[in-house]
Coordinates of N, CA and C in Angstrom, one line a residue:
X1 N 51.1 226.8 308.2 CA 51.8 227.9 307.6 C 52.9 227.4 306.6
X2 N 53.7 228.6 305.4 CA 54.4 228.0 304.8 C 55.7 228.3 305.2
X3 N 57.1 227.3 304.6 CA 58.0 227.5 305.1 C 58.5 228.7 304.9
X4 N 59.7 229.5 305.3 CA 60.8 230.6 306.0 C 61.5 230.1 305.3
X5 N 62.2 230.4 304.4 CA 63.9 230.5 304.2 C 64.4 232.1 304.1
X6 N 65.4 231.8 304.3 CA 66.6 232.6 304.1 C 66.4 232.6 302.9
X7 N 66.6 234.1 302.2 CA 66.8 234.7 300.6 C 67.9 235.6 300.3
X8 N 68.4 235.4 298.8 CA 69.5 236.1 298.9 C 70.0 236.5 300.1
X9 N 70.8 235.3 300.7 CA 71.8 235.6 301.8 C 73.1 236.2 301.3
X10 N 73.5 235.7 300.1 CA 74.8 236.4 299.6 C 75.2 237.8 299.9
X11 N 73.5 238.5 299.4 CA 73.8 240.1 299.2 C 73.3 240.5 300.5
X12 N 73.2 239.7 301.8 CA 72.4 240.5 303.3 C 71.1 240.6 303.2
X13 N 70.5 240.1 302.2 CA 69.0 241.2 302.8 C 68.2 240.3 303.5
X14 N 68.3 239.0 303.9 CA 67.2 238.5 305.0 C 65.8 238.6 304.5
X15 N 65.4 238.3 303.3 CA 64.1 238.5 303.3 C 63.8 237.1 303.6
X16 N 62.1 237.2 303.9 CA 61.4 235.6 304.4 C 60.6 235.4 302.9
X17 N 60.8 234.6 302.5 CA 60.2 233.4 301.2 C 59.1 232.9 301.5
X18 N 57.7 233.0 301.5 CA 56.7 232.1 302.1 C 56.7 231.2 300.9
X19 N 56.4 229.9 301.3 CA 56.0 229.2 300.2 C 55.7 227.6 301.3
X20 N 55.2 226.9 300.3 CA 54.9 225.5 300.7 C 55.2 224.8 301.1
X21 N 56.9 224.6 300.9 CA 57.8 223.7 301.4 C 58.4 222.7 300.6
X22 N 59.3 222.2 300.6 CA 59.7 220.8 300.8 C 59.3 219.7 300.9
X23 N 59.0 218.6 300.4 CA 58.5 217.1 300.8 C 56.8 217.6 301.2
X24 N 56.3 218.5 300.9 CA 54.6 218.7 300.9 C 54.2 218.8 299.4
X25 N 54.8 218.3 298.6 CA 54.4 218.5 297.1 C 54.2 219.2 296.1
X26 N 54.3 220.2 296.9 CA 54.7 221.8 295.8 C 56.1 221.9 295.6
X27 N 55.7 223.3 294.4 CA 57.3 223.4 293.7 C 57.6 224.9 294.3
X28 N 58.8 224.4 294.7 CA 59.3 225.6 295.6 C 59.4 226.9 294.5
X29 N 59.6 227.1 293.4 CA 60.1 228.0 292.0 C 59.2 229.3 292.5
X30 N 57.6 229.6 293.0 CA 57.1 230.1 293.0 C 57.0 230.7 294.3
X31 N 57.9 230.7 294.9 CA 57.7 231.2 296.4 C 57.3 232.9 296.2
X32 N 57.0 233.2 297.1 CA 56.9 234.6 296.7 C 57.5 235.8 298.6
X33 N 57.7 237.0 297.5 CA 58.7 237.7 299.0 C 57.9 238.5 299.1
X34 N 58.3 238.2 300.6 CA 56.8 239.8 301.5 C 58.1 240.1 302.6
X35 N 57.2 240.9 303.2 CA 58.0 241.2 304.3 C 58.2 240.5 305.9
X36 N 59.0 240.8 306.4 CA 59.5 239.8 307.3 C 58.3 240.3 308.9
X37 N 57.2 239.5 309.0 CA 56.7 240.3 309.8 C 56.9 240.2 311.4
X38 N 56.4 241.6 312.4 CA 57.1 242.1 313.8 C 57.4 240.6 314.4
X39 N 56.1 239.4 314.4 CA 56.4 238.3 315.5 C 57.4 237.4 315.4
X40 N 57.8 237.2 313.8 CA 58.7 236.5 313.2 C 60.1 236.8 313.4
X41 N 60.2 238.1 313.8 CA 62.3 238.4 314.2 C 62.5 238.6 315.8
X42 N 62.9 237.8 316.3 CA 63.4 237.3 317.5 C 65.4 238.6 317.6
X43 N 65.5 238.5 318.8 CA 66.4 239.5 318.9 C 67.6 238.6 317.9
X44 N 67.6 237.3 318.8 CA 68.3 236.8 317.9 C 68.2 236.8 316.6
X45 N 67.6 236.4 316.1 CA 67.2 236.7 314.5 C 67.6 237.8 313.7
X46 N 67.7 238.6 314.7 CA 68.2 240.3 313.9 C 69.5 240.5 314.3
X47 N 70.0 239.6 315.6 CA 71.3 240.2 316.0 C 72.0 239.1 314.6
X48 N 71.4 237.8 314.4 CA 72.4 237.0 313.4 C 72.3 237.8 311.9
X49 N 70.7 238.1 311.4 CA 71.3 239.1 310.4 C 72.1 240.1 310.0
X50 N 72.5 240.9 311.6 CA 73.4 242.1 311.4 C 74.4 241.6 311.2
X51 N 74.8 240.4 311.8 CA 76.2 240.1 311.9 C 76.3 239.1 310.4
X52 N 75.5 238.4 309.9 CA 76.3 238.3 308.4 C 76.4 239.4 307.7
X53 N 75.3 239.9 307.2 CA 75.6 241.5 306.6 C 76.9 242.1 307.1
X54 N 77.5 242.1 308.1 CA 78.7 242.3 308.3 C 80.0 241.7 307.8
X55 N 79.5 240.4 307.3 CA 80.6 239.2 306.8 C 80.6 239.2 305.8
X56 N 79.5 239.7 304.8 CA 79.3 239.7 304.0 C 80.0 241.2 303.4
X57 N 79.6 241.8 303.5 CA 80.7 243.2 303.4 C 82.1 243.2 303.5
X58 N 82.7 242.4 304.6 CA 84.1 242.0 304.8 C 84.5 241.4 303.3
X59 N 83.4 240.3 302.9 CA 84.0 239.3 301.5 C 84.7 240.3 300.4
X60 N 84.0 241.3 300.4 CA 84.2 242.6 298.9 C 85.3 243.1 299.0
X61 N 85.8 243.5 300.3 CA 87.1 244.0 300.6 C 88.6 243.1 300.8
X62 N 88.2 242.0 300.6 CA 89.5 240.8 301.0 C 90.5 241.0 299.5
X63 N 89.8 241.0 298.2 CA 90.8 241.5 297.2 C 91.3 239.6 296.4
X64 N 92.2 239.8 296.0 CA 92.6 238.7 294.8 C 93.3 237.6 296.1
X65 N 92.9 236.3 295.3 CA 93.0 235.0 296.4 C 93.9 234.5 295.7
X66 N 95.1 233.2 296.4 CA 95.5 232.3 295.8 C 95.7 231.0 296.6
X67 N 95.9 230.0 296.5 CA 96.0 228.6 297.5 C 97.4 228.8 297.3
X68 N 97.9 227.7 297.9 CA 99.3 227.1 298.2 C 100.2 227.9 299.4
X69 N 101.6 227.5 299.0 CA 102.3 228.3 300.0 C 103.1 228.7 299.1
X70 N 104.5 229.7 299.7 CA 105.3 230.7 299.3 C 106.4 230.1 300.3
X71 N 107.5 229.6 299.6 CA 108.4 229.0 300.5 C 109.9 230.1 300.2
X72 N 110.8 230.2 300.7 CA 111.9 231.1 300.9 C 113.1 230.1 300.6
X73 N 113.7 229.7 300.0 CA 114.8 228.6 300.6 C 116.2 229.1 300.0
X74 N 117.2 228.9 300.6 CA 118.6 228.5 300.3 C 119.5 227.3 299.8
X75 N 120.3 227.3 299.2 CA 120.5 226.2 298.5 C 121.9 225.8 298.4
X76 N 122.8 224.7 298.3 CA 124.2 224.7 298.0 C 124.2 223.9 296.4
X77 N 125.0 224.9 295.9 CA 125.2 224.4 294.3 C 126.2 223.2 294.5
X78 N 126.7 222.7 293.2 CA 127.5 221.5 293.2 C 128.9 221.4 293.1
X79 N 129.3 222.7 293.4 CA 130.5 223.1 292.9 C 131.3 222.8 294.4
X80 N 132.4 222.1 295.3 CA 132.4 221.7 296.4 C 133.6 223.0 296.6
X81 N 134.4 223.8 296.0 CA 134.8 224.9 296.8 C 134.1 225.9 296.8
X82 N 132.9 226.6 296.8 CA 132.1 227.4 296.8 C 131.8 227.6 298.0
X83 N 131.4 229.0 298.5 CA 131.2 229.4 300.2 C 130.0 228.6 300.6
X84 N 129.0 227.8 299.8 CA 128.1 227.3 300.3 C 128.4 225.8 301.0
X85 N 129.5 225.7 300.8 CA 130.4 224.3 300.9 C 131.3 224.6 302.5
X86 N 131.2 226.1 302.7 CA 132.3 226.2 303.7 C 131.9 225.7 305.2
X87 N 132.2 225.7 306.1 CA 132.3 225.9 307.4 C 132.1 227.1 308.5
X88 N 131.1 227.8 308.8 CA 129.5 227.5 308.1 C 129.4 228.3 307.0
X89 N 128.5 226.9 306.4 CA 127.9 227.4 305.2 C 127.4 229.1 304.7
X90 N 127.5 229.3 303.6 CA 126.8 230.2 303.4 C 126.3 229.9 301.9
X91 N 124.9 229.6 301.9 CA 124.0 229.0 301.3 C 123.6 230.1 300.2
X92 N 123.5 229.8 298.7 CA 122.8 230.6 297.7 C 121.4 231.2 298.2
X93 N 121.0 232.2 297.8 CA 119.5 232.5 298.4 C 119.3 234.3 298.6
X94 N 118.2 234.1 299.1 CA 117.2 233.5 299.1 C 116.5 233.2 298.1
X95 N 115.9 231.8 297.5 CA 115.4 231.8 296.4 C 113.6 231.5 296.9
X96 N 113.1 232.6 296.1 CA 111.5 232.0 296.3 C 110.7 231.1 295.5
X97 N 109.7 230.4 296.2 CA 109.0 229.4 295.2 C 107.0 229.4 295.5
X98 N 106.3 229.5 294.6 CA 104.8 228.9 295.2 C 104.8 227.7 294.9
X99 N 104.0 227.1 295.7 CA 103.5 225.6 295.6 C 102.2 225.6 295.6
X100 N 101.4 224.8 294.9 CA 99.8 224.5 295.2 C 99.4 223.8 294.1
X101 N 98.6 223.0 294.6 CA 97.3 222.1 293.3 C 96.9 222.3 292.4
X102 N 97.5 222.4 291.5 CA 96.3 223.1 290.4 C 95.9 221.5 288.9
X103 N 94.7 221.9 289.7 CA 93.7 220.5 288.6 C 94.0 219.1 289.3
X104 N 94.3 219.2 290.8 CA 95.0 217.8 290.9 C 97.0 217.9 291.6
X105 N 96.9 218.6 290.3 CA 98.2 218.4 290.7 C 99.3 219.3 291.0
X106 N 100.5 218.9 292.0 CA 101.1 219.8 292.5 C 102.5 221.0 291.2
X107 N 101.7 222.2 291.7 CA 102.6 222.7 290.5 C 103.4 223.4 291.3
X108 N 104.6 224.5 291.1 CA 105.5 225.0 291.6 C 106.2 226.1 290.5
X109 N 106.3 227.4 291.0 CA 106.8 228.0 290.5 C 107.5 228.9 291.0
X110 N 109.2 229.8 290.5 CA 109.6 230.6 291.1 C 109.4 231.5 290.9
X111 N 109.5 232.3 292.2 CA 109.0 233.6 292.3 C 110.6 234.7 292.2
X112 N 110.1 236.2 292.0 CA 111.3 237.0 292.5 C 110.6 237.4 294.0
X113 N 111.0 238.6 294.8 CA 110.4 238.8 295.9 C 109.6 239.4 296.1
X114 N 109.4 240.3 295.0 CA 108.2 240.8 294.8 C 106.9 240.0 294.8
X115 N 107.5 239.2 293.7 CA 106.1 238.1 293.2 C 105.6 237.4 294.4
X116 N 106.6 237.0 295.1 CA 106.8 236.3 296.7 C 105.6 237.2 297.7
X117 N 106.0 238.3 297.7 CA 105.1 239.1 298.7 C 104.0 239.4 298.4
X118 N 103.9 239.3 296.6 CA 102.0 239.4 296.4 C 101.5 238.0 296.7
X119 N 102.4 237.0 296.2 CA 101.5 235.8 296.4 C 101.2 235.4 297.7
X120 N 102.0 235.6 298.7 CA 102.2 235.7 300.4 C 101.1 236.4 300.7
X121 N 100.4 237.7 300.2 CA 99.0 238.5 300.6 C 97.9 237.6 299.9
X122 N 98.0 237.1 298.9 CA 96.6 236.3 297.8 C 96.3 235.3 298.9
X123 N 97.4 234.9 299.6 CA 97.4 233.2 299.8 C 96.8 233.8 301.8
X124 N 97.4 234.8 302.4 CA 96.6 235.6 303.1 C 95.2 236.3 303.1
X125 N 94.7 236.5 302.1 CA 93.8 236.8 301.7 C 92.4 235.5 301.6
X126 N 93.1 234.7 300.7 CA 92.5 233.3 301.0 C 92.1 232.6 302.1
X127 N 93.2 232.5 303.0 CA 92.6 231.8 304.4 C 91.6 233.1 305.0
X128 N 91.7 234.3 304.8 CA 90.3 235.5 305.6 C 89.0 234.8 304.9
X129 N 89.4 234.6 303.5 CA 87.9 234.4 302.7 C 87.7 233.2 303.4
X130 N 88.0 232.0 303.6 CA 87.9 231.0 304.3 C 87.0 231.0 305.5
X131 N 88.4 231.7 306.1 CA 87.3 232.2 307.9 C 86.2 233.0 307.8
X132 N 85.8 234.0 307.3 CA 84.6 234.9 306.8 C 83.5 233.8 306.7
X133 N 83.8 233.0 305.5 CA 82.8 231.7 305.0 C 82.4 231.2 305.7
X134 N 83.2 230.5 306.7 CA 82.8 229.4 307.4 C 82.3 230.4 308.8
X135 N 82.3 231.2 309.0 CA 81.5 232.4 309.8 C 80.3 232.4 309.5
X136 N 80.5 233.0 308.5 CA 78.6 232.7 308.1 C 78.0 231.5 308.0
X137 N 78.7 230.4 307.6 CA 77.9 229.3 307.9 C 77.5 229.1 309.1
X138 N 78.4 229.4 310.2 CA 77.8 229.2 311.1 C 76.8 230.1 311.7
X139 N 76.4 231.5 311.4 CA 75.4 232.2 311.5 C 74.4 231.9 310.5
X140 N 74.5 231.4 309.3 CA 73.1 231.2 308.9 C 72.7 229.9 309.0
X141 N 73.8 228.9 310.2 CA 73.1 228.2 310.5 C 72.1 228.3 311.7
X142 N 72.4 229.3 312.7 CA 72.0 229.7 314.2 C 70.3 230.8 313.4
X143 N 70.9 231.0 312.4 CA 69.4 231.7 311.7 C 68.3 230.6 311.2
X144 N 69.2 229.7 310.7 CA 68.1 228.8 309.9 C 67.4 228.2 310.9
X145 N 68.4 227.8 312.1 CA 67.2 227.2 313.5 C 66.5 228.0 314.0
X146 N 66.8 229.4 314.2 CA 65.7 229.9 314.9 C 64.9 230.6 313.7
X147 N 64.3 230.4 312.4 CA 63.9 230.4 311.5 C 62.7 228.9 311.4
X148 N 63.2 228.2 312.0 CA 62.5 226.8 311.6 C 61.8 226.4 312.9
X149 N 62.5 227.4 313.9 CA 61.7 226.6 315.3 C 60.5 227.3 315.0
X150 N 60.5 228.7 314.8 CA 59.9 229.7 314.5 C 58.7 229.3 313.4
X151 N 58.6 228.8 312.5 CA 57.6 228.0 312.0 C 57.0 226.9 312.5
X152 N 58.4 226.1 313.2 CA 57.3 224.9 313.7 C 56.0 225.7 314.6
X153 N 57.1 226.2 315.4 CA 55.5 226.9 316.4 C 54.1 227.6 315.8
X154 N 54.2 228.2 314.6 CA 53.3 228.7 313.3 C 52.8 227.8 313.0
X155 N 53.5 226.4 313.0 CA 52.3 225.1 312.2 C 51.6 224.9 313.6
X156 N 52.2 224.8 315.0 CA 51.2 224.1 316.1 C 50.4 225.0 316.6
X157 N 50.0 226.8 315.8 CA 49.4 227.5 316.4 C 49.8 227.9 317.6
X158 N 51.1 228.3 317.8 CA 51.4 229.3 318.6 C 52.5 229.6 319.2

């Protein structure tokens, strides 16, 4: 038999690819899509495609991403009779800042607190997309095995 892949997993639809395979000397380019037939979906099989189609739906709704962090800080100016100098202090502030990598390297910028609380939801948003992702990896990985055992037994006849 020919190999099962997973097809357009992005968009959910779990279709099965028959085609020749990998390392058997055909070119995978021409696979062609049929439908997924009754002996080939295992409970599991259907319970892991509901549930990325689920993940997958989540991705659309997470909204605008950003890396770094959003730090808050207080500060003492240089002026040494200034309240921030007193006993206890009372520190300039709150001043906000983002931090994160960009190309390499660490950039930083101030924020007002506005800007602070959108970047605080982007950079929230980001770690969901994260966990979402690495969700489905691990569901299309629990698919791809029982996808593959699923063939081997189709090559040994049964």
């Amino acid at each position: 038999g020919g190999a099962v892949v997973i097809g357009d997993l992005a968009s959910g639809l779990f279709e099965d690819r028959i085609g020749r395979g990998p390392g058997r000397g055909e070119d995978l380019s021409g696979l062609v899509t049929g439908p997924i037939s009754p002996f080939a979906r295992s409970d599991r099989l259907a319970q892991a495609q509901r549930r990325y189609r689920e993940l997958a739906a989540q991705l659309a709704d997470i909204g605008l991403i950003a890396s770094g962090s959003v730090l808050h800080r207080y500060t003492r100016c240089g002026n040494t009779g200034c309240r921030c100098h007193a006993d206890p202090p009372q520190r300039h502030g709150p001043y906000y800042q983002w931090t994160a990598k960009v190309d390499g390297k660490t950039s930083t910028r101030r924020l007002t607190a506005g800007e602070a609380a959108l970047y605080q939801q982007w950079i929230t948003n980001d770690r969901q997309l994260r966990e979402v992702v690495n969700e489905m990896r691990e569901v299309a990985a629990e698919a791809s095995e029982i996808i593959i055992n699923q063939e081997r037994e189709g090559d040994r006849g049964g």
